[in-house]
Structures are given as C-alpha cells and as structure tokens.
Amino acid sequence: MASDQFRVVVDLLPEKQLEEWPLELLLRKFSSSSQGTEVIAYVSQVHQVVLPDGLVDHDTVSLDQIESNIVMCPDPEYAEKMIAAIDVVRTRGDPIGGGVTCIVRNAPRGLRSPVFDKLEADLGKAVMSLPAIKGFEFGSGFAGTFLTGREHNDEFYTDEHGRIRTRTNRSGGIQGGISNGEIMNMRVAFKPTATISKKQLIVTREKKEMELFHVLHSDIFHIFISFTSK
C-alpha cells in the first residue's frame, strides 16, 4: 500500500503534512485537540523489582494512579516493593537503575512514513537524548525475538464501531513506521547514576591514576518521567 494513503493533512496548514512536523509539535497538537491523545509514563522497574507484563491495564491506567505514590508506579503492591528496594541501597550509598514505560493513547493513524521518517525512529531519538538512557524498546521489544512470525503478527479485525483494529498489539501501535491507531507503548532503561559514595579509580589529564571520592547526591534512584502530559 502506498505511503500516501497513510498521510494526514493538517487542517490549519494544508500545505504541510503531519509526517513533516517535529514530534513534540505533533503530540502537543493532538493532546490539545478533540482527538484526545494522551501521553502517559510510569516507573515499571526499580533495580530487580520489575512490573510483570500485563499487570497494568494500558486502556485504563491514569495519572492519578501513577501519582499516588513517590515512585510513580500505578500498582500499589509493586510501588511498595520499589520503595523498599530504594531504601536498601540508600544505606549502602550505591545507586541503582530502572525502567520507565510510556504509552500514547488515542494517537491518530497515519503519522510519519515507512522509510526515512519512521515514527519509532523519531521516538527513539527523542528518548535516547535524555540523560542516563541505555536502552529503548518498542512494542514486544526484545521479547519478540523469541516468537515466530505467526505468533508475533497482529491480526486485523473490524470492531463494533466499524473501525479496523488489531486483536493483539505486539507492534506497539506502529506498523511499517506508521501509527495504526492502537496504543503505542515503549520501555526505556535508565542506568544507575555514576556518582557513588565510595572511592573510585580515575585517570587525570596528565595520565596519573588516582582515587576519587564523591559525596553521594540525593539521586540514589534518578528516573525522571519526562513524557507525562494530560
């Protein structure tokens, strides 16, 4: 199917196609329009405490649930486990990393194009530009490598409102680099902060080896949810 069939023209600026808009402007446009696009993110991992897949319902999860605790995790049980994990390492002065899950609901279909302006590429560039990011996966991510093509494919169907949908969402709301209207979902890995309250070996500009000691900052666990908006 030709990529032109997927392109959407902005009503206010008919000469510009949405695929040419910067990603931030696209999200702002649809978040503030009747489209009702929502971008929501939550902490899904703190060190070895990981939210199981499917535990959080991406159709219904809300900012109120996410912001109900200090670790920004929508599941109360796992939020407590995450807080406990942070408290343990706080006393050791050795930071930990974790992960954030970001979803986009009610995104319009047809954003971007399938070759040089893929939507996943734009999202990946935006996310990987944040400090401390060491990993990014979309949809099924690395877990998809364990499936066969038949197991991984998202089958299409027509819902009760006459809309074309997919029965599963392993593609994460993007197929062929273009949004398909399903919920977009991505996961981001944050490394532990490099500043620890223990001596570390370094090399100076004069190539002299020495020990360096830092007073630990307050960011024992430094995930910042930069995606969240209403």
PDB file of C-alpha atoms in Angstrom:
ATOM      1  CA  MET A   1       0.000   0.000   0.000  1.00  0.00           C
ATOM      2  CA  ALA A   2       1.422   3.384  -0.994  1.00  0.00           C
ATOM      3  CA  SER A   3       2.622   5.591   1.859  1.00  0.00           C
ATOM      4  CA  ASP A   4       0.462   8.460   0.517  1.00  0.00           C
ATOM      5  CA  GLN A   5      -2.597   6.568   1.731  1.00  0.00           C
ATOM      6  CA  PHE A   6      -1.358   6.874   5.290  1.00  0.00           C
ATOM      7  CA  ARG A   7      -0.576  10.573   5.247  1.00  0.00           C
ATOM      8  CA  VAL A   8      -2.757  13.049   7.079  1.00  0.00           C
ATOM      9  CA  VAL A   9      -3.021  16.735   6.182  1.00  0.00           C
ATOM     10  CA  VAL A  10      -3.267  19.340   8.931  1.00  0.00           C
ATOM     11  CA  ASP A  11      -6.479  21.359   8.643  1.00  0.00           C
ATOM     12  CA  LEU A  12      -4.887  24.630   9.711  1.00  0.00           C
ATOM     13  CA  LEU A  13      -1.855  24.232   7.461  1.00  0.00           C
ATOM     14  CA  PRO A  14      -2.977  22.189   4.471  1.00  0.00           C
ATOM     15  CA  GLU A  15       0.323  22.589   2.705  1.00  0.00           C
ATOM     16  CA  LYS A  16       2.166  20.720   5.451  1.00  0.00           C
ATOM     17  CA  GLN A  17       1.808  17.038   6.117  1.00  0.00           C
ATOM     18  CA  LEU A  18       1.907  15.694   9.647  1.00  0.00           C
ATOM     19  CA  GLU A  19       4.843  13.486   8.807  1.00  0.00           C
ATOM     20  CA  GLU A  20       6.931  16.647   8.376  1.00  0.00           C
ATOM     21  CA  TRP A  21       6.068  18.055  11.808  1.00  0.00           C
ATOM     22  CA  PRO A  22       8.510  17.739  14.718  1.00  0.00           C
ATOM     23  CA  LEU A  23       7.389  15.006  17.106  1.00  0.00           C
ATOM     24  CA  GLU A  24       6.825  17.393  20.028  1.00  0.00           C
ATOM     25  CA  LEU A  25       4.506  19.602  17.953  1.00  0.00           C
ATOM     26  CA  LEU A  26       2.528  16.578  16.809  1.00  0.00           C
ATOM     27  CA  LEU A  27       1.965  15.415  20.387  1.00  0.00           C
ATOM     28  CA  ARG A  28       1.017  18.922  21.514  1.00  0.00           C
ATOM     29  CA  LYS A  29      -1.413  19.324  18.622  1.00  0.00           C
ATOM     30  CA  PHE A  30      -3.313  16.132  19.269  1.00  0.00           C
ATOM     31  CA  SER A  31      -3.154  16.368  23.069  1.00  0.00           C
ATOM     32  CA  SER A  32      -4.957  19.704  22.882  1.00  0.00           C
ATOM     33  CA  SER A  33      -7.455  18.700  20.195  1.00  0.00           C
ATOM     34  CA  SER A  34     -10.677  16.716  20.157  1.00  0.00           C
ATOM     35  CA  GLN A  35      -8.560  13.704  19.207  1.00  0.00           C
ATOM     36  CA  GLY A  36      -7.952  13.235  22.952  1.00  0.00           C
ATOM     37  CA  THR A  37      -4.414  11.926  22.599  1.00  0.00           C
ATOM     38  CA  GLU A  38      -2.816  11.085  25.958  1.00  0.00           C
ATOM     39  CA  VAL A  39       0.881  10.562  26.668  1.00  0.00           C
ATOM     40  CA  ILE A  40       1.423   8.793  29.993  1.00  0.00           C
ATOM     41  CA  ALA A  41       4.529   7.301  31.587  1.00  0.00           C
ATOM     42  CA  TYR A  42       5.170   5.346  34.764  1.00  0.00           C
ATOM     43  CA  VAL A  43       8.030   3.591  36.528  1.00  0.00           C
ATOM     44  CA  SER A  44       7.915  -0.110  35.678  1.00  0.00           C
ATOM     45  CA  GLN A  45      11.252  -1.221  37.146  1.00  0.00           C
ATOM     46  CA  VAL A  46      13.476  -0.323  40.062  1.00  0.00           C
ATOM     47  CA  HIS A  47      16.641  -2.414  40.024  1.00  0.00           C
ATOM     48  CA  GLN A  48      15.416  -6.025  40.276  1.00  0.00           C
ATOM     49  CA  VAL A  49      11.799  -5.155  41.046  1.00  0.00           C
ATOM     50  CA  VAL A  50      10.011  -5.415  37.699  1.00  0.00           C
ATOM     51  CA  LEU A  51       6.312  -4.986  36.973  1.00  0.00           C
ATOM     52  CA  PRO A  52       5.059  -8.167  35.237  1.00  0.00           C
ATOM     53  CA  ASP A  53       3.798  -7.733  31.682  1.00  0.00           C
ATOM     54  CA  GLY A  54       0.054  -7.159  31.590  1.00  0.00           C
ATOM     55  CA  LEU A  55      -0.276  -6.172  35.239  1.00  0.00           C
ATOM     56  CA  VAL A  56      -1.020  -2.547  34.310  1.00  0.00           C
ATOM     57  CA  ASP A  57      -4.033  -2.070  32.037  1.00  0.00           C
ATOM     58  CA  HIS A  58      -2.914   0.443  29.416  1.00  0.00           C
ATOM     59  CA  ASP A  59      -6.515   1.083  28.397  1.00  0.00           C
ATOM     60  CA  THR A  60      -7.465   2.439  31.814  1.00  0.00           C
ATOM     61  CA  VAL A  61      -4.303   3.412  33.742  1.00  0.00           C
ATOM     62  CA  SER A  62      -4.486   7.042  34.889  1.00  0.00           C
ATOM     63  CA  LEU A  63      -2.169   9.766  36.144  1.00  0.00           C
ATOM     64  CA  ASP A  64      -3.988   9.635  39.476  1.00  0.00           C
ATOM     65  CA  GLN A  65      -2.916   6.010  39.893  1.00  0.00           C
ATOM     66  CA  ILE A  66       0.641   6.789  38.849  1.00  0.00           C
ATOM     67  CA  GLU A  67       0.993   9.836  41.083  1.00  0.00           C
ATOM     68  CA  SER A  68      -0.488   8.112  44.133  1.00  0.00           C
ATOM     69  CA  ASN A  69       2.998   7.186  45.407  1.00  0.00           C
ATOM     70  CA  ILE A  70       6.517   8.626  45.376  1.00  0.00           C
ATOM     71  CA  VAL A  71       7.927   6.127  42.867  1.00  0.00           C
ATOM     72  CA  MET A  72       5.257   6.857  40.224  1.00  0.00           C
ATOM     73  CA  CYS A  73       4.212   3.217  39.882  1.00  0.00           C
ATOM     74  CA  PRO A  74       0.491   2.583  39.234  1.00  0.00           C
ATOM     75  CA  ASP A  75       0.436  -0.760  41.085  1.00  0.00           C
ATOM     76  CA  PRO A  76       0.376  -0.221  44.881  1.00  0.00           C
ATOM     77  CA  GLU A  77       1.949  -3.589  45.748  1.00  0.00           C
ATOM     78  CA  TYR A  78       4.897  -3.142  43.420  1.00  0.00           C
ATOM     79  CA  ALA A  79       5.244   0.505  44.417  1.00  0.00           C
ATOM     80  CA  GLU A  80       5.923  -0.649  47.976  1.00  0.00           C
ATOM     81  CA  LYS A  81       8.480  -3.176  46.734  1.00  0.00           C
ATOM     82  CA  MET A  82      10.229  -0.456  44.728  1.00  0.00           C
ATOM     83  CA  ILE A  83      10.328   1.898  47.706  1.00  0.00           C
ATOM     84  CA  ALA A  84      11.819  -0.895  49.832  1.00  0.00           C
ATOM     85  CA  ALA A  85      14.486  -1.584  47.187  1.00  0.00           C
ATOM     86  CA  ILE A  86      15.476   2.091  47.132  1.00  0.00           C
ATOM     87  CA  ASP A  87      15.644   2.225  50.939  1.00  0.00           C
ATOM     88  CA  VAL A  88      18.011  -0.764  50.996  1.00  0.00           C
ATOM     89  CA  VAL A  89      20.548   0.762  48.602  1.00  0.00           C
ATOM     90  CA  ARG A  90      20.208   4.208  50.155  1.00  0.00           C
ATOM     91  CA  THR A  91      22.066   2.990  53.239  1.00  0.00           C
ATOM     92  CA  ARG A  92      24.845   1.487  51.094  1.00  0.00           C
ATOM     93  CA  GLY A  93      25.412   4.635  49.053  1.00  0.00           C
ATOM     94  CA  ASP A  94      25.373   2.653  45.824  1.00  0.00           C
ATOM     95  CA  PRO A  95      22.782   3.909  43.262  1.00  0.00           C
ATOM     96  CA  ILE A  96      20.511   1.693  41.188  1.00  0.00           C
ATOM     97  CA  GLY A  97      18.840   1.990  37.799  1.00  0.00           C
ATOM     98  CA  GLY A  98      15.439   1.058  36.498  1.00  0.00           C
ATOM     99  CA  GLY A  99      12.931   1.412  33.731  1.00  0.00           C
ATOM    100  CA  VAL A 100      10.033   3.573  32.567  1.00  0.00           C
ATOM    101  CA  THR A 101       7.094   2.534  30.404  1.00  0.00           C
ATOM    102  CA  CYS A 102       5.483   5.196  28.225  1.00  0.00           C
ATOM    103  CA  ILE A 103       2.165   4.831  26.396  1.00  0.00           C
ATOM    104  CA  VAL A 104       0.305   7.006  23.898  1.00  0.00           C
ATOM    105  CA  ARG A 105      -3.460   6.545  23.762  1.00  0.00           C
ATOM    106  CA  ASN A 106      -5.817   7.750  21.024  1.00  0.00           C
ATOM    107  CA  ALA A 107      -2.987   8.626  18.682  1.00  0.00           C
ATOM    108  CA  PRO A 108      -4.180   9.440  15.153  1.00  0.00           C
ATOM    109  CA  ARG A 109      -3.488   6.896  12.455  1.00  0.00           C
ATOM    110  CA  GLY A 110      -1.058   7.638   9.673  1.00  0.00           C
ATOM    111  CA  LEU A 111       1.667   9.580  11.466  1.00  0.00           C
ATOM    112  CA  ARG A 112       5.055   9.599   9.733  1.00  0.00           C
ATOM    113  CA  SER A 113       6.153   7.497   6.753  1.00  0.00           C
ATOM    114  CA  PRO A 114       7.557   3.993   6.235  1.00  0.00           C
ATOM    115  CA  VAL A 115      11.102   4.645   5.030  1.00  0.00           C
ATOM    116  CA  PHE A 116      13.092   7.719   6.108  1.00  0.00           C
ATOM    117  CA  ASP A 117      10.761   9.228   8.727  1.00  0.00           C
ATOM    118  CA  LYS A 118       9.613   6.250  10.763  1.00  0.00           C
ATOM    119  CA  LEU A 119       7.717   7.080  13.921  1.00  0.00           C
ATOM    120  CA  GLU A 120       9.764   4.627  16.012  1.00  0.00           C
ATOM    121  CA  ALA A 121      12.930   6.368  14.835  1.00  0.00           C
ATOM    122  CA  ASP A 122      11.625   9.768  15.965  1.00  0.00           C
ATOM    123  CA  LEU A 123      10.554   8.379  19.335  1.00  0.00           C
ATOM    124  CA  GLY A 124      13.854   6.560  19.766  1.00  0.00           C
ATOM    125  CA  LYS A 125      15.870   9.700  19.043  1.00  0.00           C
ATOM    126  CA  ALA A 126      13.789  11.756  21.478  1.00  0.00           C
ATOM    127  CA  VAL A 127      14.050   9.186  24.256  1.00  0.00           C
ATOM    128  CA  MET A 128      17.724   8.347  23.757  1.00  0.00           C
ATOM    129  CA  SER A 129      18.532  12.062  24.009  1.00  0.00           C
ATOM    130  CA  LEU A 130      17.548  12.025  27.702  1.00  0.00           C
ATOM    131  CA  PRO A 131      20.397  11.674  30.233  1.00  0.00           C
ATOM    132  CA  ALA A 132      21.249   8.199  31.584  1.00  0.00           C
ATOM    133  CA  ILE A 133      19.240   6.290  28.954  1.00  0.00           C
ATOM    134  CA  LYS A 134      20.881   2.996  27.996  1.00  0.00           C
ATOM    135  CA  GLY A 135      18.076   1.089  26.340  1.00  0.00           C
ATOM    136  CA  PHE A 136      14.883   1.589  24.327  1.00  0.00           C
ATOM    137  CA  GLU A 137      12.373  -0.968  23.095  1.00  0.00           C
ATOM    138  CA  PHE A 138       9.047  -0.619  21.359  1.00  0.00           C
ATOM    139  CA  GLY A 139       6.046  -2.949  21.366  1.00  0.00           C
ATOM    140  CA  SER A 140       7.163  -6.516  22.007  1.00  0.00           C
ATOM    141  CA  GLY A 141      10.776  -5.305  22.057  1.00  0.00           C
ATOM    142  CA  PHE A 142      13.479  -7.886  22.637  1.00  0.00           C
ATOM    143  CA  ALA A 143      10.897 -10.418  23.843  1.00  0.00           C
ATOM    144  CA  GLY A 144       9.579 -10.530  20.288  1.00  0.00           C
ATOM    145  CA  THR A 145      12.742 -12.304  19.177  1.00  0.00           C
ATOM    146  CA  PHE A 146      11.548 -15.436  20.990  1.00  0.00           C
ATOM    147  CA  LEU A 147       8.376 -15.644  18.857  1.00  0.00           C
ATOM    148  CA  THR A 148       7.754 -16.947  15.366  1.00  0.00           C
ATOM    149  CA  GLY A 149       6.269 -14.707  12.694  1.00  0.00           C
ATOM    150  CA  ARG A 150       2.848 -16.288  13.137  1.00  0.00           C
ATOM    151  CA  GLU A 151       2.978 -15.779  16.901  1.00  0.00           C
ATOM    152  CA  HIS A 152       4.145 -12.185  16.600  1.00  0.00           C
ATOM    153  CA  ASN A 153       1.801 -10.941  13.856  1.00  0.00           C
ATOM    154  CA  ASP A 154      -1.097  -8.714  14.948  1.00  0.00           C
ATOM    155  CA  GLU A 155      -4.254  -9.926  13.190  1.00  0.00           C
ATOM    156  CA  PHE A 156      -6.734  -7.331  11.953  1.00  0.00           C
ATOM    157  CA  TYR A 157     -10.472  -7.222  12.551  1.00  0.00           C
ATOM    158  CA  THR A 158     -13.370  -4.746  12.372  1.00  0.00           C
ATOM    159  CA  ASP A 159     -14.792  -3.697  15.751  1.00  0.00           C
ATOM    160  CA  GLU A 160     -18.429  -2.899  16.617  1.00  0.00           C
ATOM    161  CA  HIS A 161     -17.918   0.712  15.520  1.00  0.00           C
ATOM    162  CA  GLY A 162     -16.652  -0.280  12.084  1.00  0.00           C
ATOM    163  CA  ARG A 163     -13.032   0.623  12.864  1.00  0.00           C
ATOM    164  CA  ILE A 164     -10.148  -1.549  11.705  1.00  0.00           C
ATOM    165  CA  ARG A 165      -8.252  -2.764  14.788  1.00  0.00           C
ATOM    166  CA  THR A 166      -5.665  -5.384  15.719  1.00  0.00           C
ATOM    167  CA  ARG A 167      -6.507  -8.214  18.140  1.00  0.00           C
ATOM    168  CA  THR A 168      -3.072  -8.001  19.735  1.00  0.00           C
ATOM    169  CA  ASN A 169      -0.610  -5.120  19.946  1.00  0.00           C
ATOM    170  CA  ARG A 170       2.850  -6.623  19.718  1.00  0.00           C
ATOM    171  CA  SER A 171       3.744  -3.960  17.175  1.00  0.00           C
ATOM    172  CA  GLY A 172       3.194  -1.325  19.855  1.00  0.00           C
ATOM    173  CA  GLY A 173       0.808   0.823  17.830  1.00  0.00           C
ATOM    174  CA  ILE A 174       3.207   1.319  14.930  1.00  0.00           C
ATOM    175  CA  GLN A 175       3.449  -0.820  11.810  1.00  0.00           C
ATOM    176  CA  GLY A 176       5.839  -0.128   8.971  1.00  0.00           C
ATOM    177  CA  GLY A 177       6.967   3.065  10.707  1.00  0.00           C
ATOM    178  CA  ILE A 178       3.412   4.479  10.721  1.00  0.00           C
ATOM    179  CA  SER A 179       0.952   4.792  13.615  1.00  0.00           C
ATOM    180  CA  ASN A 180      -2.028   2.429  13.286  1.00  0.00           C
ATOM    181  CA  GLY A 181      -4.315   3.896  15.972  1.00  0.00           C
ATOM    182  CA  GLU A 182      -3.624   1.291  18.636  1.00  0.00           C
ATOM    183  CA  ILE A 183      -1.957   2.203  21.933  1.00  0.00           C
ATOM    184  CA  MET A 184       1.727   2.998  21.428  1.00  0.00           C
ATOM    185  CA  ASN A 185       3.942   1.553  24.117  1.00  0.00           C
ATOM    186  CA  MET A 186       7.658   1.796  24.717  1.00  0.00           C
ATOM    187  CA  ARG A 187      10.066   0.972  27.519  1.00  0.00           C
ATOM    188  CA  VAL A 188      13.183   2.886  28.487  1.00  0.00           C
ATOM    189  CA  ALA A 189      16.141   1.719  30.587  1.00  0.00           C
ATOM    190  CA  PHE A 190      17.926   4.141  32.933  1.00  0.00           C
ATOM    191  CA  LYS A 191      21.415   3.308  34.164  1.00  0.00           C
ATOM    192  CA  PRO A 192      22.470   3.907  37.793  1.00  0.00           C
ATOM    193  CA  THR A 193      23.948   7.345  38.390  1.00  0.00           C
ATOM    194  CA  ALA A 194      27.747   7.320  38.199  1.00  0.00           C
ATOM    195  CA  THR A 195      28.172   9.294  41.420  1.00  0.00           C
ATOM    196  CA  ILE A 196      28.641   6.873  44.318  1.00  0.00           C
ATOM    197  CA  SER A 197      29.806   7.415  47.898  1.00  0.00           C
ATOM    198  CA  LYS A 198      32.770   5.065  47.501  1.00  0.00           C
ATOM    199  CA  LYS A 199      36.298   5.544  46.239  1.00  0.00           C
ATOM    200  CA  GLN A 200      36.772   5.016  42.515  1.00  0.00           C
ATOM    201  CA  LEU A 201      39.903   4.863  40.414  1.00  0.00           C
ATOM    202  CA  ILE A 202      40.242   7.584  37.772  1.00  0.00           C
ATOM    203  CA  VAL A 203      42.945   8.906  35.434  1.00  0.00           C
ATOM    204  CA  THR A 204      43.815  12.607  35.272  1.00  0.00           C
ATOM    205  CA  ARG A 205      44.635  14.590  32.145  1.00  0.00           C
ATOM    206  CA  GLU A 206      48.280  14.005  32.978  1.00  0.00           C
ATOM    207  CA  LYS A 207      47.517  10.229  32.806  1.00  0.00           C
ATOM    208  CA  LYS A 208      48.088   9.835  36.505  1.00  0.00           C
ATOM    209  CA  GLU A 209      45.982   7.219  38.287  1.00  0.00           C
ATOM    210  CA  MET A 210      44.308   8.344  41.491  1.00  0.00           C
ATOM    211  CA  GLU A 211      41.330   7.686  43.737  1.00  0.00           C
ATOM    212  CA  LEU A 212      38.255   9.901  43.656  1.00  0.00           C
ATOM    213  CA  PHE A 213      35.615  10.130  46.360  1.00  0.00           C
ATOM    214  CA  HIS A 214      32.225  11.814  45.914  1.00  0.00           C
ATOM    215  CA  VAL A 215      29.632  12.718  48.476  1.00  0.00           C
ATOM    216  CA  LEU A 216      26.538  10.943  47.184  1.00  0.00           C
ATOM    217  CA  HIS A 217      23.832  13.161  45.748  1.00  0.00           C
ATOM    218  CA  SER A 218      20.182  12.676  46.636  1.00  0.00           C
ATOM    219  CA  ASP A 219      19.593  10.867  43.343  1.00  0.00           C
ATOM    220  CA  ILE A 220      20.105   7.318  44.611  1.00  0.00           C
ATOM    221  CA  PHE A 221      17.449   6.410  42.043  1.00  0.00           C
ATOM    222  CA  HIS A 222      17.196   9.020  39.312  1.00  0.00           C
ATOM    223  CA  ILE A 223      14.375   8.198  36.939  1.00  0.00           C
ATOM    224  CA  PHE A 224      12.551  11.312  35.829  1.00  0.00           C
ATOM    225  CA  ILE A 225       9.292  10.874  33.938  1.00  0.00           C
ATOM    226  CA  SER A 226       9.682  13.445  31.199  1.00  0.00           C
ATOM    227  CA  PHE A 227       6.921  12.124  28.930  1.00  0.00           C
ATOM    228  CA  THR A 228       3.850  12.649  31.082  1.00  0.00           C
ATOM    229  CA  SER A 229       1.194  15.096  29.943  1.00  0.00           C
ATOM    230  CA  LYS A 230      -2.568  15.456  30.110  1.00  0.00           C
TER     231      LYS A 230
END
